[in-house]
CSV table of C-alpha atoms and ligand atoms in Angstrom, one decimal:
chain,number,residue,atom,x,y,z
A,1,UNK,CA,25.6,3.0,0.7
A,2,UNK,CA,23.9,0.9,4.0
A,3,UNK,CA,20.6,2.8,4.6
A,4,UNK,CA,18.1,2.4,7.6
A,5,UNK,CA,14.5,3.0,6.5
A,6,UNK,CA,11.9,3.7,8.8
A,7,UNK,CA,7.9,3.2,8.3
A,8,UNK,CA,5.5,4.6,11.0
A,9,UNK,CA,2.8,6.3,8.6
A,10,UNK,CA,0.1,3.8,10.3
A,11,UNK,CA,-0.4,0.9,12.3
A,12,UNK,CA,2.6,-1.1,11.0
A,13,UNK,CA,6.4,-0.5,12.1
A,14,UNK,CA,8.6,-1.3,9.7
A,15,UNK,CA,12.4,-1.2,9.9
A,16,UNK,CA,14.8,-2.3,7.1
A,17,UNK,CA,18.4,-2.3,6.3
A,18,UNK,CA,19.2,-1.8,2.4
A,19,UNK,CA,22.6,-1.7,0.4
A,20,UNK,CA,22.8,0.1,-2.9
A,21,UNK,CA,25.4,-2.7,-4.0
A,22,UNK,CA,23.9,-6.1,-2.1
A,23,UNK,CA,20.3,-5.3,-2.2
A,24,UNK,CA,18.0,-5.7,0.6
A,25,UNK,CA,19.6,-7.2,3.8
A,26,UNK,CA,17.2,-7.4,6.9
A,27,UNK,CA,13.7,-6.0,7.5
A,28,UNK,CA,11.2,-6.6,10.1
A,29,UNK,CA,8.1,-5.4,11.1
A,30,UNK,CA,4.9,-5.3,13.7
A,31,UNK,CA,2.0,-4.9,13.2
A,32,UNK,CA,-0.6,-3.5,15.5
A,33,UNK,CA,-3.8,-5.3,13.9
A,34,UNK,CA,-4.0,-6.9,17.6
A,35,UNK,CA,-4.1,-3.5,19.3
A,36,UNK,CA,-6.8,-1.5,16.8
A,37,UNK,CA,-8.7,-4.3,15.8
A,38,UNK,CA,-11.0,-4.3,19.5
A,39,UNK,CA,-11.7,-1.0,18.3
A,40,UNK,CA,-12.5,-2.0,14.2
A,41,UNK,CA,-10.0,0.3,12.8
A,42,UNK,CA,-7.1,2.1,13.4
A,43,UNK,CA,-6.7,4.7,16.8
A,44,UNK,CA,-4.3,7.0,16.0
A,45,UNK,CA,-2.6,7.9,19.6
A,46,UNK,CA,-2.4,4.0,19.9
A,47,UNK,CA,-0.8,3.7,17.0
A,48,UNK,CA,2.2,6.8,17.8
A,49,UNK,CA,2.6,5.4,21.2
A,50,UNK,CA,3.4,2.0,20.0
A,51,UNK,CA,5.7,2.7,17.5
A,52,UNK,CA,7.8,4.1,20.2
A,53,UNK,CA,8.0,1.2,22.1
A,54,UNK,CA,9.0,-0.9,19.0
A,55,UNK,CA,11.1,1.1,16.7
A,56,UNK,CA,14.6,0.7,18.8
A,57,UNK,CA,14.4,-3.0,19.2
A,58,UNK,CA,13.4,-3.8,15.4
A,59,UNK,CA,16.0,-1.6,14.8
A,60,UNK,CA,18.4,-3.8,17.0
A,61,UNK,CA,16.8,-6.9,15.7
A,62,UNK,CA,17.8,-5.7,11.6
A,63,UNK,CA,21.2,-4.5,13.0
A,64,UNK,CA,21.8,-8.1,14.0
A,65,UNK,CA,20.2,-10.5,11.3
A,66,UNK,CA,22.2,-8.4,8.9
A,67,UNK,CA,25.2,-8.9,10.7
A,68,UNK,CA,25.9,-5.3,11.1
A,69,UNK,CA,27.0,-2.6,13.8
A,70,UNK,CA,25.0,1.0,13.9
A,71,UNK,CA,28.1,3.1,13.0
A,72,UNK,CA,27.9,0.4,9.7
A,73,UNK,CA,24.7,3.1,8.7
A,74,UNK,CA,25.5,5.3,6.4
A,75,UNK,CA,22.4,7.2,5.9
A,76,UNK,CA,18.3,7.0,7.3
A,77,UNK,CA,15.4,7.3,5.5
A,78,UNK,CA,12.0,7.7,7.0
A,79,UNK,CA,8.4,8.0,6.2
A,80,UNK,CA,7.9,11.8,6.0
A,81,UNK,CA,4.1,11.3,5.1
A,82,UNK,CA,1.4,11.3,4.0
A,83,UNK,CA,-0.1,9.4,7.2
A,84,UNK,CA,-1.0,10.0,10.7
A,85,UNK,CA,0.4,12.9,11.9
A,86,UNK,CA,1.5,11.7,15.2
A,87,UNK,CA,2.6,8.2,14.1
A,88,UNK,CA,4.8,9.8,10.9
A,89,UNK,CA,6.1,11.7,14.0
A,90,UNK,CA,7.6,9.0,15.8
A,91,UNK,CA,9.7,7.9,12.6
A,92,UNK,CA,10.5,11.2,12.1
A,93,UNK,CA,12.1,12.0,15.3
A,94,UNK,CA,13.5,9.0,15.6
A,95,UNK,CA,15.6,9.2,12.5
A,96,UNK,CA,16.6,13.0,12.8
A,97,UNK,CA,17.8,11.7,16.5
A,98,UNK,CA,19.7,8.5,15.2
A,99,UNK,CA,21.2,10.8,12.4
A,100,UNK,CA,22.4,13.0,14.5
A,101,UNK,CA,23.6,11.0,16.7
A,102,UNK,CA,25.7,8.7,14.2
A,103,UNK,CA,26.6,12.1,12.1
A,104,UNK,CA,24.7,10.8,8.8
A,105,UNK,CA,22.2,12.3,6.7
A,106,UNK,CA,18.7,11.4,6.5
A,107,UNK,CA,15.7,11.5,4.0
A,108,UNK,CA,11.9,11.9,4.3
A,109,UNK,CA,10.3,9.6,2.2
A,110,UNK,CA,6.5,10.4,0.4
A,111,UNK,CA,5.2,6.4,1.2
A,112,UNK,CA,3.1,6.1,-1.5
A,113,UNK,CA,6.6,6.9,-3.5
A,114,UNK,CA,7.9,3.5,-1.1
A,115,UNK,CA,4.7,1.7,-2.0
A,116,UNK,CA,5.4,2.3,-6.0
A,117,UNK,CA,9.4,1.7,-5.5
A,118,UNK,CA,8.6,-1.7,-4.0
A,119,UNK,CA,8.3,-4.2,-7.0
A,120,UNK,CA,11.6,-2.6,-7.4
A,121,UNK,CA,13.2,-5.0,-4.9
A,122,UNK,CA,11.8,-8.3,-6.6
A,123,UNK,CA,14.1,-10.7,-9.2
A,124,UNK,CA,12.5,-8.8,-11.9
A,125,UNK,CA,11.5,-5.4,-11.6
A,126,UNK,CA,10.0,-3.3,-14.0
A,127,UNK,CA,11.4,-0.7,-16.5
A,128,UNK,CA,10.8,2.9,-16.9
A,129,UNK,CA,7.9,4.0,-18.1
A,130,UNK,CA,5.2,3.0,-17.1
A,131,UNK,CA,1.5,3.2,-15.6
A,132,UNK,CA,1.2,2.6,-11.6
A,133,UNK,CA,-2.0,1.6,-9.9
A,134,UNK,CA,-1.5,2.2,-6.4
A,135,UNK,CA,-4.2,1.0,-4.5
A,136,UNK,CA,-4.0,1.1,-0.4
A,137,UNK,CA,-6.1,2.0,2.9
A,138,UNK,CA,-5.9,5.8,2.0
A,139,UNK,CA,-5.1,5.6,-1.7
A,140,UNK,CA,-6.4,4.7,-5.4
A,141,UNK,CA,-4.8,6.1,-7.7
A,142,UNK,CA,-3.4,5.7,-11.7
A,143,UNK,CA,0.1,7.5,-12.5
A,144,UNK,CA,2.3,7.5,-15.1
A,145,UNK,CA,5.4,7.1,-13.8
A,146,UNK,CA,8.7,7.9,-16.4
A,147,UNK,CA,11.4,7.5,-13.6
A,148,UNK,CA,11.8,8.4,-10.0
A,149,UNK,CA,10.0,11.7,-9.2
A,150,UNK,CA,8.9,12.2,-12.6
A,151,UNK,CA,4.7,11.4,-11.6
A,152,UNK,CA,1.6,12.1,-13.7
A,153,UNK,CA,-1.6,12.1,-11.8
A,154,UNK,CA,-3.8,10.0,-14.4
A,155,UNK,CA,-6.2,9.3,-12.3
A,156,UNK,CA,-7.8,8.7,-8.6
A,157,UNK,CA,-11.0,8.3,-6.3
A,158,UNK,CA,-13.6,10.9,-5.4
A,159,UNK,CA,-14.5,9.0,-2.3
A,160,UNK,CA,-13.2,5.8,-0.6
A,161,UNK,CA,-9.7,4.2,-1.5
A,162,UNK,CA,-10.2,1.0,-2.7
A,163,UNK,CA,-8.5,-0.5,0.6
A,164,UNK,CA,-10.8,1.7,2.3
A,165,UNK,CA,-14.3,0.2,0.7
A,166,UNK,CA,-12.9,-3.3,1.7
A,167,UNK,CA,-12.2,-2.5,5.0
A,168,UNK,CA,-15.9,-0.7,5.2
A,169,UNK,CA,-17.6,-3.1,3.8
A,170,UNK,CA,-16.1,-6.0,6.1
A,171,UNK,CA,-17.2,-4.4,8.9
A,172,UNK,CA,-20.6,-3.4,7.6
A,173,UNK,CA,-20.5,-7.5,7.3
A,174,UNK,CA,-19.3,-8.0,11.2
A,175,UNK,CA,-15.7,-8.8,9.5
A,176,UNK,CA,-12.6,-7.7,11.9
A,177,UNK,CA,-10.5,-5.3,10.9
A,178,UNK,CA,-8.2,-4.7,8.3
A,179,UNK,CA,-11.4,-6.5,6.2
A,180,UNK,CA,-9.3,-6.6,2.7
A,181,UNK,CA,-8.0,-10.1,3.6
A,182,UNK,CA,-10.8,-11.5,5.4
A,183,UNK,CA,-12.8,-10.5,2.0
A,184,UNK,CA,-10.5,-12.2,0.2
A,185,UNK,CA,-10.3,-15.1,2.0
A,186,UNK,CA,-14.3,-15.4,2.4
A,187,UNK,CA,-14.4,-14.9,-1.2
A,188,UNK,CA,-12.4,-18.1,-2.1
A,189,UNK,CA,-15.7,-20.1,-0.9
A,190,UNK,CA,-18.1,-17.7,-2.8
A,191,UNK,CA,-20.3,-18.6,-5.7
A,192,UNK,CA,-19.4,-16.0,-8.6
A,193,UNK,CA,-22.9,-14.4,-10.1
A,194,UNK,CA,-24.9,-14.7,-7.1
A,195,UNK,CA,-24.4,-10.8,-6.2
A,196,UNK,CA,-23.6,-8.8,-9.4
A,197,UNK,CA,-22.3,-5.0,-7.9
A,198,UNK,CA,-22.4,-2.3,-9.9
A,199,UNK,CA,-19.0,-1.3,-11.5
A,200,UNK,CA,-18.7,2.5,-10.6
A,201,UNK,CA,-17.9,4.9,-13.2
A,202,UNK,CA,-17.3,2.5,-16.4
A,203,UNK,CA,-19.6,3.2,-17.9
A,204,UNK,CA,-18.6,7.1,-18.9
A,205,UNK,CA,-14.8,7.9,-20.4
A,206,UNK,CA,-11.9,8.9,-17.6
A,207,UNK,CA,-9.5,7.5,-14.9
A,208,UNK,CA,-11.9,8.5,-12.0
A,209,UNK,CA,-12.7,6.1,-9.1
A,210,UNK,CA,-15.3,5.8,-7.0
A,211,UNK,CA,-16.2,3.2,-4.5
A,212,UNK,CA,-18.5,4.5,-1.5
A,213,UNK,CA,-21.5,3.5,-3.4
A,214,UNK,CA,-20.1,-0.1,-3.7
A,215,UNK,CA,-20.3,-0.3,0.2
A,216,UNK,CA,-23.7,0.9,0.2
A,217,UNK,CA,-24.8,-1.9,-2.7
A,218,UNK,CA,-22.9,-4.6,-0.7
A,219,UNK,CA,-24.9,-3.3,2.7
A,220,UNK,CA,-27.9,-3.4,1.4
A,221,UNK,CA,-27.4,-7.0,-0.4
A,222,UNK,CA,-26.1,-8.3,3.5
A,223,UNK,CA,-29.5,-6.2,5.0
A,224,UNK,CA,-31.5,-8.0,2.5
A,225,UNK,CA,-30.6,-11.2,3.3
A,226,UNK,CA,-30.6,-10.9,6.7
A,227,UNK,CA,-34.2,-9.7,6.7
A,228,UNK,CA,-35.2,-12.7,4.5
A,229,UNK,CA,-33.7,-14.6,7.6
A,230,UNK,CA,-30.8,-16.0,5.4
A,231,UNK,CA,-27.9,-15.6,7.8
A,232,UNK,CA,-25.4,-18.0,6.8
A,233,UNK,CA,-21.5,-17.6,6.2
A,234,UNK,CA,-22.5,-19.4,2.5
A,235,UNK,CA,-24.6,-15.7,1.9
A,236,UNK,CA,-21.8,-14.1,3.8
A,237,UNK,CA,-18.8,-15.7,1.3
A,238,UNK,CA,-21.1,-15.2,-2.1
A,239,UNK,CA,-21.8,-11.4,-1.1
A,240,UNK,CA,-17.6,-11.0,-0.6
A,241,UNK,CA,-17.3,-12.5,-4.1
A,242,UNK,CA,-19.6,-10.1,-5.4
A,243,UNK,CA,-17.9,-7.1,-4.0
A,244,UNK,CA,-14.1,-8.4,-4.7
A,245,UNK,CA,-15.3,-9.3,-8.4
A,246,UNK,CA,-16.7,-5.7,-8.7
A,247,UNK,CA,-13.9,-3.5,-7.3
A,248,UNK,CA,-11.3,-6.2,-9.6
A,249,UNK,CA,-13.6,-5.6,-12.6
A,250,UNK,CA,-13.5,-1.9,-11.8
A,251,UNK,CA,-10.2,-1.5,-11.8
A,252,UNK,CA,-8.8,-3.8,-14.4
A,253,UNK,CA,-11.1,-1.4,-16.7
A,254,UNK,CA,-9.8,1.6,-15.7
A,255,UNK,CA,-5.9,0.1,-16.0
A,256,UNK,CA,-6.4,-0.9,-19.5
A,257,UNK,CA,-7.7,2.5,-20.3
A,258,UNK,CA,-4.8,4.2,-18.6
A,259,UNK,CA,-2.6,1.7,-20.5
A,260,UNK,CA,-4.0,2.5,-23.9
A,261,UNK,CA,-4.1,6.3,-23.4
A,262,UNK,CA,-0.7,6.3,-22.6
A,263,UNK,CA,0.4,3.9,-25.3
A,264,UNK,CA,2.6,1.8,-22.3
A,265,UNK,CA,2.7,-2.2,-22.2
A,266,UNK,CA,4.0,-2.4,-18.7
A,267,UNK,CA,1.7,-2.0,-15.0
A,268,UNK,CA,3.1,-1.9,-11.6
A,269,UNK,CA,0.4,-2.4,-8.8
A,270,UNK,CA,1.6,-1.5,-5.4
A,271,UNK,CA,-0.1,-0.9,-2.0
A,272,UNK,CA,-2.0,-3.0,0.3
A,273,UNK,CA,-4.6,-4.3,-1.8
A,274,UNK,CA,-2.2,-5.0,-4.7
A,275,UNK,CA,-1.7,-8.6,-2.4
A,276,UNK,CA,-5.0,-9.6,-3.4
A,277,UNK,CA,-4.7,-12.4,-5.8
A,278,UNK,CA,-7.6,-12.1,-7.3
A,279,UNK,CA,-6.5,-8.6,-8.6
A,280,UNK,CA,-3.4,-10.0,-9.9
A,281,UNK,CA,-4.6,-12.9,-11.8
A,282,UNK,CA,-7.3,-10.4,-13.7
A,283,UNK,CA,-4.6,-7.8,-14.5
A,284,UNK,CA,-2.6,-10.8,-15.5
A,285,UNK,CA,-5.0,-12.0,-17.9
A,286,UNK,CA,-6.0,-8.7,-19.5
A,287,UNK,CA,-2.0,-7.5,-20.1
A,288,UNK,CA,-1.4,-10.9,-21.4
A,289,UNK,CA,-3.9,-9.5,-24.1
A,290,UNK,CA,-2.4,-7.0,-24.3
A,291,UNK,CA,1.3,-8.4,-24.6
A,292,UNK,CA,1.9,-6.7,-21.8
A,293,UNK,CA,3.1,-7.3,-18.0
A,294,UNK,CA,2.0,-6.7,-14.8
A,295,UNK,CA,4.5,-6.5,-11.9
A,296,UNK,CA,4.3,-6.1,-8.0
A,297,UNK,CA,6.0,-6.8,-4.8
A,298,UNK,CA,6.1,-9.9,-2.6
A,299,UNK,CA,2.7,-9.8,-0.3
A,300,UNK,CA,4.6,-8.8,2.3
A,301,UNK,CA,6.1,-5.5,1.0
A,302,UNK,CA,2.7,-4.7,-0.7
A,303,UNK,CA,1.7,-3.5,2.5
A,304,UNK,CA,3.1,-0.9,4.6
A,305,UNK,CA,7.2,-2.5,5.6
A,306,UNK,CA,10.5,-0.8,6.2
A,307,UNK,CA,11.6,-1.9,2.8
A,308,UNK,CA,10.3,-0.3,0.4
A,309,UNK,CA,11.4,3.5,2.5
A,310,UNK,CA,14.7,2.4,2.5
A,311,UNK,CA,14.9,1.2,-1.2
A,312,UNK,CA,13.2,5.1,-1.9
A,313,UNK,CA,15.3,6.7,0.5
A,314,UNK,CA,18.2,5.6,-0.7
A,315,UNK,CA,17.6,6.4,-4.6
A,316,UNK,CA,17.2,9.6,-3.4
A,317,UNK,CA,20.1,9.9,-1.1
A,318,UNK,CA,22.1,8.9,-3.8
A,319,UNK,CA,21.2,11.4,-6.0
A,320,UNK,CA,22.3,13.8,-3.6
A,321,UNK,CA,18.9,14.4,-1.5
A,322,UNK,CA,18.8,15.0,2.2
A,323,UNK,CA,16.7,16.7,5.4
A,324,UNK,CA,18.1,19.6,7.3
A,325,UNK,CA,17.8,18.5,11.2
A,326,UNK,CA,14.1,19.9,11.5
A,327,UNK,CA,11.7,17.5,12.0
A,328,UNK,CA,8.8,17.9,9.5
A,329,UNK,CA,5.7,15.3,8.6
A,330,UNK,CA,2.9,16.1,6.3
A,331,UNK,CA,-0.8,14.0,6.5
A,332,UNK,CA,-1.6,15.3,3.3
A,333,UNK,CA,1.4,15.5,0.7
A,334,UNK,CA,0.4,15.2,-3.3
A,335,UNK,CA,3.0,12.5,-5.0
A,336,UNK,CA,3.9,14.6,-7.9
A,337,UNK,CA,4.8,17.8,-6.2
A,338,UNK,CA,8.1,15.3,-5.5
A,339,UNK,CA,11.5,16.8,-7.2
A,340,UNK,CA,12.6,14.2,-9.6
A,341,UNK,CA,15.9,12.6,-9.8
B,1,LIG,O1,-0.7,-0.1,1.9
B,1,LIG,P1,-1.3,-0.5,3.1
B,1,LIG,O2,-0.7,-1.5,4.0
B,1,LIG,O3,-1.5,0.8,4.1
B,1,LIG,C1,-1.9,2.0,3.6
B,1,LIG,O4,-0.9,2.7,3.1
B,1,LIG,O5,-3.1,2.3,3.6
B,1,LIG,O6,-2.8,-0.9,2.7
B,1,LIG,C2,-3.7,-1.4,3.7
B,1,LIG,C3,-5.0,-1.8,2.9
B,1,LIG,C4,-6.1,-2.1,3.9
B,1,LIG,O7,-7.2,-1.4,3.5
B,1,LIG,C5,-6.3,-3.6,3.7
B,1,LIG,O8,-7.6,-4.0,3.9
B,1,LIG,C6,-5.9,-3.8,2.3
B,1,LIG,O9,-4.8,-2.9,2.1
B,1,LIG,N1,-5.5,-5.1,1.9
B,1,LIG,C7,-6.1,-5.9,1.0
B,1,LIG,C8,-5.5,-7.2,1.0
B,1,LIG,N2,-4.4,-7.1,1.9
B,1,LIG,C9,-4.4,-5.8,2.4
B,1,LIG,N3,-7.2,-5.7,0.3
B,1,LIG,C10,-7.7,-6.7,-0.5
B,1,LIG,N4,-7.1,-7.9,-0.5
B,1,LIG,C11,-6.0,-8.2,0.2
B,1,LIG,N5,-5.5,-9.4,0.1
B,2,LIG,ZN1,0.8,2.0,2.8
């Protein structure tokens, strides 16, 4: 089955063409960090009008790397949410138009479903059960996942996502927007111990996050310094490693919990952050303690891609799952109210 997926939950476009017997053929994206970041974060009715004007030539473009004609297509899959209302919108009514059009069905896609389907589309992707940290701009979350649909809400933030405390933080610090990468890469030149963060919510038993105070703490160290007339990038890159050491503490602890609660050896991370290496390498080292693995998707399909909707899509088309031709989005959409396969 040749499936079209579609991602327009944000600020990215994201267009892929997947076969359920070759694999992934084509995908390309654009990204609107250009557009928002004048503004330091995302505007929504920029972001739906722009995924107008892209969506039919990356489609085009996909069509031709792979080598393929439209009526090829055999089903489309599409971000149904949760995201920006108007920007899900524009995937949405795209896909209900191009299926009807070509007479094939399409699927609405949950993305943070995409986002944990993605390591799925590496050399070696992981095996049924296990626990999922998904950690993006507007999710953090731990779930034991036992197969496609089949979710258990372990765990998740009371406040900011952890994607969402980097971004708030980098621009508290004068960092453009989206700040998770610029963190990181600041970070790489910053002396470890100089800033010591608290690490939210380990120190009492549960799967809870909570990372709006971490902000706060990392303002207040950049205020300080600032009034003691310290303004260089050296302060700048020491308080980044302070923050990225405290949310990658904080979360490798609560991982390990969810891993020993559940009694599972393997950890997928997925969603933006999930790029940031520094994550990785500590989740590395603790499941290697643990004889354990850790798995997750090429940088570019931990953020938001066409990929990983048409991978999800077409698991689910395959087991028989379709849309009726209305087109319906939801911004706020819990991951295991999903039907499982
Ligand atoms: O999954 P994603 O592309 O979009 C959402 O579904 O939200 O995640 C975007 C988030 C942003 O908050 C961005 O700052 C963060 O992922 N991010 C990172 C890194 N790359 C992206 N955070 C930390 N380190 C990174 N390398
Ligand atoms: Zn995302």
């Amino acid at each position: 089955m040749l499936v079209l997926g579609l991602e327009t939950s944000c600020d990215e476009t994201g267009v892929a063409l997947y076969d359920s017997e070759r694999g992934l053929l084509a995908d390309a994206l654009f990204s609107q960090i250009d557009l928002h970041r004048v503004y330091g974060g995302v505007v929504p009715e920029l972001a739906s009008r722009d995924h107008v004007k892209r969506m039919l030539p990356l489609i085009r473009q996909v069509l031709s790397e792979a080598g393929r004609e439209a009526t090829d297509i055999d089903a489309i899959a599409y971000t149904a949410g949760p995201g920006l209302v108007g920007a899900l919108l524009v995937g949405a009514s795209c896909a209900q138009a191009l299926a009807f059009a070509w007479g094939v069905p399409a699927v609405g896609v949950h993305h943070m479903e995409g986002h944990l389907l993605a390591p799925m589309l590496e050399e070696q992707p992981p095996q049924f059960p296990f626990v999922a940290l998904l950690v993006s701009g507007g999710h953090t979350q731990l779930v034991r996942v036992d197969g496609i649909g089949r979710y258990e809400l372990l765990g998740e933030s009371i406040d900011d996502a952890a994607g969402e405390a980097f971004d708030k933080t980098a621009k508290l610090m004068g960092l453009p927007y989206p700040g998770g990468p610029e963190i990181a890469r600041l970070a790489e030149q910053g002396v470890a111990g100089r800033f010591k963060f608290p690490r939210p919510m380990t120190d009492r038993p549960g799967l809870e996050f909570s990372f709006s105070g971490l902000k706060t703490a990392a303002l207040n160290a950049w205020q300080q310094c600032q009034q003691a007339g310290d303004l260089s990038e050296q302060t700048r890159c020491d308080i980044a490693r302070g923050f990225q050491e405290a949310v990658v503490d904080t979360l490798t602890i609560k991982c390990q919990r969810a891993l020993r609660q559940t009694g599972l050896s393997s950890l997928v991370i997925a969603g933006g952050v999930s790029a940031n290496q520094a994550l990785r390498q500590s989740l590395e080292q603790m499941l290697a303690g643990l004889k354990g693995q850790v798995f997750y998707a090429r940088p570019r399909f931990c953020t938001d891609n066409g990929a990983m909707i048409a991978y999800a899509g077409c698991q689910r088309l395959l087991a028989g799952q379709h849309e009726g031709l209305a087109i319906s989005v939801q911004a706020r959409w819990p991951m295991d109210s999903l039907p499982p396969l």
